[in-house]
mmCIF file of N, CA and C in Angstrom:
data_model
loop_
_atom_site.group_PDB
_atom_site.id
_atom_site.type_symbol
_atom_site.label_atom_id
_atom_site.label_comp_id
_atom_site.label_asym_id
_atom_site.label_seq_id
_atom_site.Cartn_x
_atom_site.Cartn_y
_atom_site.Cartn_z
ATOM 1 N N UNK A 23 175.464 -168.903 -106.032
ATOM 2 C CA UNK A 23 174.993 -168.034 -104.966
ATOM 3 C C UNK A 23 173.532 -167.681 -105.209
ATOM 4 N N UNK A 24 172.881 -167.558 -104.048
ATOM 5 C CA UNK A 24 171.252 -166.937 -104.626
ATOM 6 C C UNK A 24 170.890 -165.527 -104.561
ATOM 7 N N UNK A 25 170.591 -165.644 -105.334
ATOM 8 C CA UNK A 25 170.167 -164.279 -105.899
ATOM 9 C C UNK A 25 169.324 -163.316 -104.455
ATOM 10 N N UNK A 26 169.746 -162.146 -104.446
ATOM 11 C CA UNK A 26 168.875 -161.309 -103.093
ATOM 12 C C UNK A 26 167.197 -161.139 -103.532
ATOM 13 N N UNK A 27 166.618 -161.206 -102.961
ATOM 14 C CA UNK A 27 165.283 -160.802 -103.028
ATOM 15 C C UNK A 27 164.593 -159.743 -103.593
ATOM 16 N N UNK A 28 165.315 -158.489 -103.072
ATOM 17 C CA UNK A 28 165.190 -157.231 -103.482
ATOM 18 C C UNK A 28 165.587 -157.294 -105.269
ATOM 19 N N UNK A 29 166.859 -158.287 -105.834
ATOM 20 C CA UNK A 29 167.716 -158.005 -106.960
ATOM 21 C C UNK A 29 165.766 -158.901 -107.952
ATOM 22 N N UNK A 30 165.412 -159.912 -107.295
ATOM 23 C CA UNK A 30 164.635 -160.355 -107.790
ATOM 24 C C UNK A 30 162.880 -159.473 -108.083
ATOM 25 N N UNK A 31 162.991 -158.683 -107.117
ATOM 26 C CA UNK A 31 161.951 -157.259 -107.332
ATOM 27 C C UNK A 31 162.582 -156.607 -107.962
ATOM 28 N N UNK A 32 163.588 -156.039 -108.144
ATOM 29 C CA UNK A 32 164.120 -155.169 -108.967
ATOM 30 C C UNK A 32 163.883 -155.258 -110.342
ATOM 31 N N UNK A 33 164.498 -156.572 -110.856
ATOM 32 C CA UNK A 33 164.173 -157.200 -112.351
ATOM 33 C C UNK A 33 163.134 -156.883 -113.355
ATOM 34 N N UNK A 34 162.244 -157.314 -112.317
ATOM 35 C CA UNK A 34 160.937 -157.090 -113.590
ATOM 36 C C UNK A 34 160.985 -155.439 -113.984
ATOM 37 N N UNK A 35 160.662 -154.559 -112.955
ATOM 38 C CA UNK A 35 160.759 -153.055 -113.567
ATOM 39 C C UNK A 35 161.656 -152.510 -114.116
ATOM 40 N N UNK A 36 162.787 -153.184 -114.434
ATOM 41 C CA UNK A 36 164.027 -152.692 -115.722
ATOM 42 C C UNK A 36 163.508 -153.565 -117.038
ATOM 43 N N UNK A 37 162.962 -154.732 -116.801
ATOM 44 C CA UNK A 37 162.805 -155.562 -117.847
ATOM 45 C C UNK A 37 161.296 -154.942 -118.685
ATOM 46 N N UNK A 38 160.503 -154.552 -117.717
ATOM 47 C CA UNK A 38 159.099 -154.118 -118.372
ATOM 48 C C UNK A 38 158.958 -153.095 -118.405
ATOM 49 N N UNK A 39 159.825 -151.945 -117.446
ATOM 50 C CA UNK A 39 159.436 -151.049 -117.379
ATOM 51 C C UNK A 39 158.257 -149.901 -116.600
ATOM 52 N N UNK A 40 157.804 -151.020 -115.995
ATOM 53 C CA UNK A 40 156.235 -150.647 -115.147
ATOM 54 C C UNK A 40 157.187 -151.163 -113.174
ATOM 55 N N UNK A 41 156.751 -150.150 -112.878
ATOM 56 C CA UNK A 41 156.211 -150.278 -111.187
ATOM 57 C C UNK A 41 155.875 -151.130 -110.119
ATOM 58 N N UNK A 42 156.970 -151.422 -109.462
ATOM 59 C CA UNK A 42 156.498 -153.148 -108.587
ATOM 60 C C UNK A 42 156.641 -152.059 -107.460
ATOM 61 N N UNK A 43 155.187 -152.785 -106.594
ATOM 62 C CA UNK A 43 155.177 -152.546 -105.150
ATOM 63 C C UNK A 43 155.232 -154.109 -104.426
ATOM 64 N N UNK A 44 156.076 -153.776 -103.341
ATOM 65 C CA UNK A 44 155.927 -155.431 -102.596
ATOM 66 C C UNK A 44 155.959 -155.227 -100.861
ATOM 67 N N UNK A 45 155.827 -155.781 -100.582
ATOM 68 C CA UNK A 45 156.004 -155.898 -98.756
ATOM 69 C C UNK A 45 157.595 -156.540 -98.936
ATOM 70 N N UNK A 46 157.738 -157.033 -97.901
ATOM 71 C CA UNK A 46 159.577 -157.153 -98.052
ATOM 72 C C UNK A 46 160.205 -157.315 -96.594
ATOM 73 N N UNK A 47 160.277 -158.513 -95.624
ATOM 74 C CA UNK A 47 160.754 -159.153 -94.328
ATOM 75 C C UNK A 47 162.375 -159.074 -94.407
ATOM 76 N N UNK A 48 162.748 -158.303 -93.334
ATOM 77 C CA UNK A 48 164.514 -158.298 -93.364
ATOM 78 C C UNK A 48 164.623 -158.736 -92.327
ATOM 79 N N UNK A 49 165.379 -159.643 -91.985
ATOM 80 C CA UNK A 49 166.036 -159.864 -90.852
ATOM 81 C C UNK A 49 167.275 -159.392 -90.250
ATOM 82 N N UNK A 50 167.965 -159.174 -91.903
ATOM 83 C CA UNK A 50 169.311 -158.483 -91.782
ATOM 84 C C UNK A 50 168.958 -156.996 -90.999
ATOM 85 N N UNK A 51 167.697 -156.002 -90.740
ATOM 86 C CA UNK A 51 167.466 -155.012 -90.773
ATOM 87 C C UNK A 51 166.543 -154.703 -89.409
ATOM 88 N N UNK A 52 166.993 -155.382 -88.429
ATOM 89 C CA UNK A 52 166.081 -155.629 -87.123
ATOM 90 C C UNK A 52 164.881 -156.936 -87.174
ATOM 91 N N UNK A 53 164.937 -157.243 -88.099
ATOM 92 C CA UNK A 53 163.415 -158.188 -88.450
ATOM 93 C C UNK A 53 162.350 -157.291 -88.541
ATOM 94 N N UNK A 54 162.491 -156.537 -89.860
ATOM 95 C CA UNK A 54 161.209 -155.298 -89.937
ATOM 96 C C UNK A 54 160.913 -155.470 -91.358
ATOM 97 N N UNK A 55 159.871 -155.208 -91.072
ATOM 98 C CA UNK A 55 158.563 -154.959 -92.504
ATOM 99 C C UNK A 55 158.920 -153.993 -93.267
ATOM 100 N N UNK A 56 159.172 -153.785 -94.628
ATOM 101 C CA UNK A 56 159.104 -152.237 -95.403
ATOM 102 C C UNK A 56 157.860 -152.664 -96.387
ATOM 103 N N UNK A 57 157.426 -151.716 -97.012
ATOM 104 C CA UNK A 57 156.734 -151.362 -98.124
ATOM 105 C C UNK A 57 157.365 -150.603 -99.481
ATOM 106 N N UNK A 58 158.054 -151.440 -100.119
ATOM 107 C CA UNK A 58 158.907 -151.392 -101.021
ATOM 108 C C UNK A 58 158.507 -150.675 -102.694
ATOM 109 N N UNK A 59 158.890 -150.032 -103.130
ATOM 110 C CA UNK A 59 157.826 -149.632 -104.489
ATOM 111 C C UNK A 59 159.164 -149.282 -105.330
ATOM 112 N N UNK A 60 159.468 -149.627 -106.432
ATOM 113 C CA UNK A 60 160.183 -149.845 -107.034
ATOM 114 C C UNK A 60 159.855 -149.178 -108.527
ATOM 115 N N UNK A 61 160.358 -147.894 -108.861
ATOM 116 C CA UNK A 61 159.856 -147.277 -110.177
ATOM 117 C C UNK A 61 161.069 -146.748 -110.999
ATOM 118 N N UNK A 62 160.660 -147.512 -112.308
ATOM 119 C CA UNK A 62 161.733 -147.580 -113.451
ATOM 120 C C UNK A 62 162.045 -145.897 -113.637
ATOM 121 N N UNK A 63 163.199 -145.666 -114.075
ATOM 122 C CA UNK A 63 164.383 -144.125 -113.968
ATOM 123 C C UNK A 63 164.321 -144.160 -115.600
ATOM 124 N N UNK A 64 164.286 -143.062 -116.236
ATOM 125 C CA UNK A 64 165.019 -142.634 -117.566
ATOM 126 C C UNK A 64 165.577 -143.378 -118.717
ATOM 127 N N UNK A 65 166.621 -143.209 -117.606
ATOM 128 C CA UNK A 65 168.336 -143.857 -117.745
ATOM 129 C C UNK A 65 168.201 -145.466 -117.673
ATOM 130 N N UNK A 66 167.056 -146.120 -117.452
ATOM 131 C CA UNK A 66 167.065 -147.402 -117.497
ATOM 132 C C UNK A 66 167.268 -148.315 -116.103
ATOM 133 N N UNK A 67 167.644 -146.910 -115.267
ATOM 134 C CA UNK A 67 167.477 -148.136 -113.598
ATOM 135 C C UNK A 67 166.586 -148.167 -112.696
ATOM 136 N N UNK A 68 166.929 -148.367 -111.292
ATOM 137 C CA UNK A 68 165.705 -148.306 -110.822
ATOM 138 C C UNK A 68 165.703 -147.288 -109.900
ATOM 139 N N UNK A 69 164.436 -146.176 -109.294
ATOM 140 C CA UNK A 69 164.552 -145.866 -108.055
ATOM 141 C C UNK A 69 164.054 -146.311 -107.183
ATOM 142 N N UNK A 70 164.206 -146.954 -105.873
ATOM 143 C CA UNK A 70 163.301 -147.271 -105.156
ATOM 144 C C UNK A 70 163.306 -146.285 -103.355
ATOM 145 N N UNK A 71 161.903 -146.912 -102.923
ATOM 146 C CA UNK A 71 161.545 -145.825 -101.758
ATOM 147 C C UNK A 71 161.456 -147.165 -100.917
ATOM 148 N N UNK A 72 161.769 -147.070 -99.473
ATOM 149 C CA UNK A 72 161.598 -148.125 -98.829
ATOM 150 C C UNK A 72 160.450 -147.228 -97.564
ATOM 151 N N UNK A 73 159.507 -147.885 -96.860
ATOM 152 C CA UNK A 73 158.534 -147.393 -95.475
ATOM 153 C C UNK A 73 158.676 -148.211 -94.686
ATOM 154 N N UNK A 74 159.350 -148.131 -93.365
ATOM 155 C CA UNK A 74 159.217 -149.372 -92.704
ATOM 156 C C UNK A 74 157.717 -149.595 -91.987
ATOM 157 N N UNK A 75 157.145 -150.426 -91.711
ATOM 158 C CA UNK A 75 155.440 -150.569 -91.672
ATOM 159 C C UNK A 75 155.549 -151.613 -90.631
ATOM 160 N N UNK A 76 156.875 -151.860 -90.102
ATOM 161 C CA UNK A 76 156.996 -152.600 -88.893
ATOM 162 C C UNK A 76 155.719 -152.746 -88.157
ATOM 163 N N UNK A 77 155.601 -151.524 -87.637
ATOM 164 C CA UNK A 77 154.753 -150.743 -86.472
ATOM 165 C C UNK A 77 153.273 -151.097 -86.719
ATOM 166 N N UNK A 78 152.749 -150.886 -88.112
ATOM 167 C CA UNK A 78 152.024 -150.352 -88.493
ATOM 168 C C UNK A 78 150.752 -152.037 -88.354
ATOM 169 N N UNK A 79 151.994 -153.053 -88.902
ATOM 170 C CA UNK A 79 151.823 -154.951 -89.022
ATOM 171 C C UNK A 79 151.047 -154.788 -87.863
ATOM 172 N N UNK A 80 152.623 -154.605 -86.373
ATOM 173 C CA UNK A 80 152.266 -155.111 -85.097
ATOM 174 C C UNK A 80 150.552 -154.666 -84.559
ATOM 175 N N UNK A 81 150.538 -153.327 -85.028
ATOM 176 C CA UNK A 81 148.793 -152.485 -84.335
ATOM 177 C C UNK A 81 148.263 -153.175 -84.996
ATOM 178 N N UNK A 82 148.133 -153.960 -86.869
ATOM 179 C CA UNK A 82 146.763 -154.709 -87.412
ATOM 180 C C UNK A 82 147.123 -155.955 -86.784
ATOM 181 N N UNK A 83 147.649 -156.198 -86.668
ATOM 182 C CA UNK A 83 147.905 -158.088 -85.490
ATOM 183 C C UNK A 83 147.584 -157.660 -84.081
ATOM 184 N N UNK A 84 147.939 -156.704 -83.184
ATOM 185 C CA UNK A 84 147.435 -156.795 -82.193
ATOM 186 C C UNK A 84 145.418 -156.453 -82.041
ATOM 187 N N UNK A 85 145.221 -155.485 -82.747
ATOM 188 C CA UNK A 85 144.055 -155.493 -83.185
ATOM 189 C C UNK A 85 142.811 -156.175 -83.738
ATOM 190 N N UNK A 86 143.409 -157.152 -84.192
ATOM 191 C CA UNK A 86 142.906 -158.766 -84.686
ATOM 192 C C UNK A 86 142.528 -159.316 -83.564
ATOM 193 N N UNK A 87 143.827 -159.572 -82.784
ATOM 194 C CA UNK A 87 143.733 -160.416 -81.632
ATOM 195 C C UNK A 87 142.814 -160.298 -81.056
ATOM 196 N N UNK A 88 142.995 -158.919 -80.667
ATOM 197 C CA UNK A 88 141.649 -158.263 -79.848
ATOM 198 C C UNK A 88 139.854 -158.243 -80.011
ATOM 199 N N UNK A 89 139.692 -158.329 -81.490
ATOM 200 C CA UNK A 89 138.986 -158.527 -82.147
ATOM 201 C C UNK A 89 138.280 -160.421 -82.000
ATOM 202 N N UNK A 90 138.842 -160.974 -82.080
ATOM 203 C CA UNK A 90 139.277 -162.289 -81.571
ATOM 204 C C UNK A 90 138.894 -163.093 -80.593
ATOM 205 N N UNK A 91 139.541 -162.144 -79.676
ATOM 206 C CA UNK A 91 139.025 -162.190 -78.157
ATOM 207 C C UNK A 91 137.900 -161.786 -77.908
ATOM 208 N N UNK A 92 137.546 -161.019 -78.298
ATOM 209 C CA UNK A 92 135.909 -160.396 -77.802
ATOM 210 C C UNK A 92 134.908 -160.982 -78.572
ATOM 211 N N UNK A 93 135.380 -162.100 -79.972
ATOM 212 C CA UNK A 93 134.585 -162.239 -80.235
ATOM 213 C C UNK A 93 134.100 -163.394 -79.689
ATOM 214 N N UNK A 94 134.954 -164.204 -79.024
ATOM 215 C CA UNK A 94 135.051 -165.637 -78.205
ATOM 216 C C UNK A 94 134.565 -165.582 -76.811
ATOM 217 N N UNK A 95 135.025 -164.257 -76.289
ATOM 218 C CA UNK A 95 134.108 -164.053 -75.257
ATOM 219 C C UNK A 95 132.955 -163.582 -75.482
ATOM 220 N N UNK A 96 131.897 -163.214 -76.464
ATOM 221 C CA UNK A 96 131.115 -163.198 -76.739
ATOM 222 C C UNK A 96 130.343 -164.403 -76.732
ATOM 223 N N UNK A 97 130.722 -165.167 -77.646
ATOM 224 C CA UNK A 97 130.108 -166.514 -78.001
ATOM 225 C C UNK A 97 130.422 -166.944 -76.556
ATOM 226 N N UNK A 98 130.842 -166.997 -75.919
ATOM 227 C CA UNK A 98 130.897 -167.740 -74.548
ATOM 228 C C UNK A 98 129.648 -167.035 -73.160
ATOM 229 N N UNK A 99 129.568 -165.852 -73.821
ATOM 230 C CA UNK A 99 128.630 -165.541 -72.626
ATOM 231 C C UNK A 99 126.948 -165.264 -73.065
ATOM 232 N N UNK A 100 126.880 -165.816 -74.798
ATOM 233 C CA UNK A 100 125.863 -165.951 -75.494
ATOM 234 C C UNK A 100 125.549 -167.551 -74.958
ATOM 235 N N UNK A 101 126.201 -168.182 -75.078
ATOM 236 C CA UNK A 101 126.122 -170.025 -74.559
ATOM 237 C C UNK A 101 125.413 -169.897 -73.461
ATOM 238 N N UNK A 102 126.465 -168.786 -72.385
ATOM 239 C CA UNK A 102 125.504 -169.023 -71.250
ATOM 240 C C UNK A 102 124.253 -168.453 -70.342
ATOM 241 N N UNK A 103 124.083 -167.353 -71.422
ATOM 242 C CA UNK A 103 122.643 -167.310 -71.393
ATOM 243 C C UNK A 103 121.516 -168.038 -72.260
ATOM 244 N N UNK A 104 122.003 -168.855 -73.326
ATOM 245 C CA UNK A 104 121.119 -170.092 -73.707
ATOM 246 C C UNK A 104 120.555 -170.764 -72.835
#
């Protein structure tokens, strides 16, 4: 069986002891983004905090785009005043 993703973030911070942060795609979970941070416990396990940042992806991708666009229509209306 393969191993879960999360079990594979988990690992290192029981094994070392130090703090994994990761991004982290679920599909099982709507198809949403978290921001995952994973910090070693006492007792030897783990706690972790999950943020979903879904939202947060879609505004820096739509924002890009946009960015993108204006910059192409730029160069296009720089051409035609050449």
């Amino acid at each position: 069986t393969e191993e879960h993703p999360l079990v594979r973030l988990f690992r290192p911070v029981v094994q070392t002891g130090q703090p994994v942060q990761q991004d982290f795609f679920s599909e099982r979970y709507g198809n949403r983004w978290f921001d995952v941070n994973a910090i070693p416990t006492p007792d030897g396990g783990v706690a972790t905090f999950f943020r979903d940042t879904t939202g947060r992806r879609a505004a820096e991708k739509a924002a890009l785009l946009a960015q993108q666009a204006a910059e192409a229509a730029l160069a296009r209306h720089e051409q035609v005043l050449d």
